[in-house]
Coordinates of C-alpha atoms in Angstrom, one line a residue:
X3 CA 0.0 0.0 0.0
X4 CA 1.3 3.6 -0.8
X5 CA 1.8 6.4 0.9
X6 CA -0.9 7.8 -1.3
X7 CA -3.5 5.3 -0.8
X8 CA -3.2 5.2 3.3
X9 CA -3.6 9.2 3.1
X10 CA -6.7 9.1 1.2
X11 CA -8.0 5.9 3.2
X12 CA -7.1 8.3 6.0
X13 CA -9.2 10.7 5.0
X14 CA -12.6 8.6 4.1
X15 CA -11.8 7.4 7.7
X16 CA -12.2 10.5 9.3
X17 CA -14.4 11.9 7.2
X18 CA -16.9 9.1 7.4
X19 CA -16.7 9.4 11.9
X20 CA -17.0 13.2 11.7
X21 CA -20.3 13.2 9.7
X22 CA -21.8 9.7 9.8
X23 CA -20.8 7.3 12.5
X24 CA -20.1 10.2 15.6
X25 CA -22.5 12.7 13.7
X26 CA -20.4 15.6 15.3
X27 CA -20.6 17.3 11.6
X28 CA -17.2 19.6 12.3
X29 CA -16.9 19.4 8.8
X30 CA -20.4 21.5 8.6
X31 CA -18.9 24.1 11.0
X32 CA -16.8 27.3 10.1
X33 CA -14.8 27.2 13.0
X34 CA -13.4 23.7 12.2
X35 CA -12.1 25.5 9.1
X36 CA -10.9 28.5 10.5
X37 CA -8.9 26.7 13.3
X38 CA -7.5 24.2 9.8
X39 CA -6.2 26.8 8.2
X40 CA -4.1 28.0 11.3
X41 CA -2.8 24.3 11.8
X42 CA -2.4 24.2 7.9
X43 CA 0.3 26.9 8.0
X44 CA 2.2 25.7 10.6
X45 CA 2.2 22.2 9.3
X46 CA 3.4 23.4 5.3
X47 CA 6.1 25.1 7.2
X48 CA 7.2 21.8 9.4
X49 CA 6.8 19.9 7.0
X50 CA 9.0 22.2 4.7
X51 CA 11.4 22.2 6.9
X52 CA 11.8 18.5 7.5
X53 CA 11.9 17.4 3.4
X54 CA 14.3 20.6 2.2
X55 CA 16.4 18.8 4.6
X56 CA 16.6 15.6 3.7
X57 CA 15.1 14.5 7.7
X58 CA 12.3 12.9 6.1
X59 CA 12.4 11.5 2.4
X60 CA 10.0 9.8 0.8
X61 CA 10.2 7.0 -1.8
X62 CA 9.2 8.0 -5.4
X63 CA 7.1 5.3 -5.6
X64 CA 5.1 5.7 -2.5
X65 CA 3.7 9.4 -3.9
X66 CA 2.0 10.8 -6.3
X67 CA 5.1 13.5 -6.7
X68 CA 3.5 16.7 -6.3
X69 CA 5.0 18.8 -4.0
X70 CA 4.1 21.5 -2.1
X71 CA 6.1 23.2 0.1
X72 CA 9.0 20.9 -0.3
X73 CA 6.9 18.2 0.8
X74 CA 4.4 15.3 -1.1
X75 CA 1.5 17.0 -1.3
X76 CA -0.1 13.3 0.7
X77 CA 1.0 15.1 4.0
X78 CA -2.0 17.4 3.6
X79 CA -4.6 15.0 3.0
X80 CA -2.8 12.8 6.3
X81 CA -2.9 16.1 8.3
X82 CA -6.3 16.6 7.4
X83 CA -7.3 13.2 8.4
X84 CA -5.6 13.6 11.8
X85 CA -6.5 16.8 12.5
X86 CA -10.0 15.8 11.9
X87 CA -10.0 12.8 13.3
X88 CA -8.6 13.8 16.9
X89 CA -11.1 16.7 17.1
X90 CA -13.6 14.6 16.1
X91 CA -12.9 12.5 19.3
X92 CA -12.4 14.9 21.6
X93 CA -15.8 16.0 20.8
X94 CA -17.0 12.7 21.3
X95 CA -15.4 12.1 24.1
X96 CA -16.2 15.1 25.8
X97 CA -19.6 14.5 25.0
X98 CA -19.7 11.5 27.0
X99 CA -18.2 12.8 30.2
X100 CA -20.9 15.4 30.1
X101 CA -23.5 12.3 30.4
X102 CA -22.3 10.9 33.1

């Protein structure tokens, strides 16, 4: 499996918890995408940093080969999915407490 298909696989994951199987629909909310675009920054530039350094490589045959901000363009669509997925939880989980 590539590096390409676990980061889309990623995303359908998360995607599918936030808005079907949790139903906490932070992909329906603007502040979800107002605090992504603040992690988004900080994560091209970390990430920039770590590839135009040769820290972290990545096979050519793992990737798709676009590149953006030094790095396969796959970390986005895995930071998406984490970033998603963990607030998704924390929702969910702080939901729960609340209950009890």
């Amino acid at each position: 499996m590539t590096y390409t298909q676990i980061a889309i696989f990623a995303v359908l994951f998360a995607t599918s918890f936030d808005l079907y199987l949790f139903n906490t629909q932070l992909l329906k909310r603007r502040v979800f995408w107002t605090s992504y675009a603040i992690v988004v920054g900080f994560q091209l530039l970390t990430n920039w940093w770590l590839t135009s350094r040769n820290i972290v490589m990545y096979s050519p045959d793992a990737i798709i080969g676009w590149r953006i901000a030094s790095a396969p363009v796959e970390d986005l669509l895995f930071g998406f999915a984490l970033v998603l997925g963990v607030l998704t939880n924390w929702i969910r989980l702080g939901a729960s407490d609340k209950r009890q």
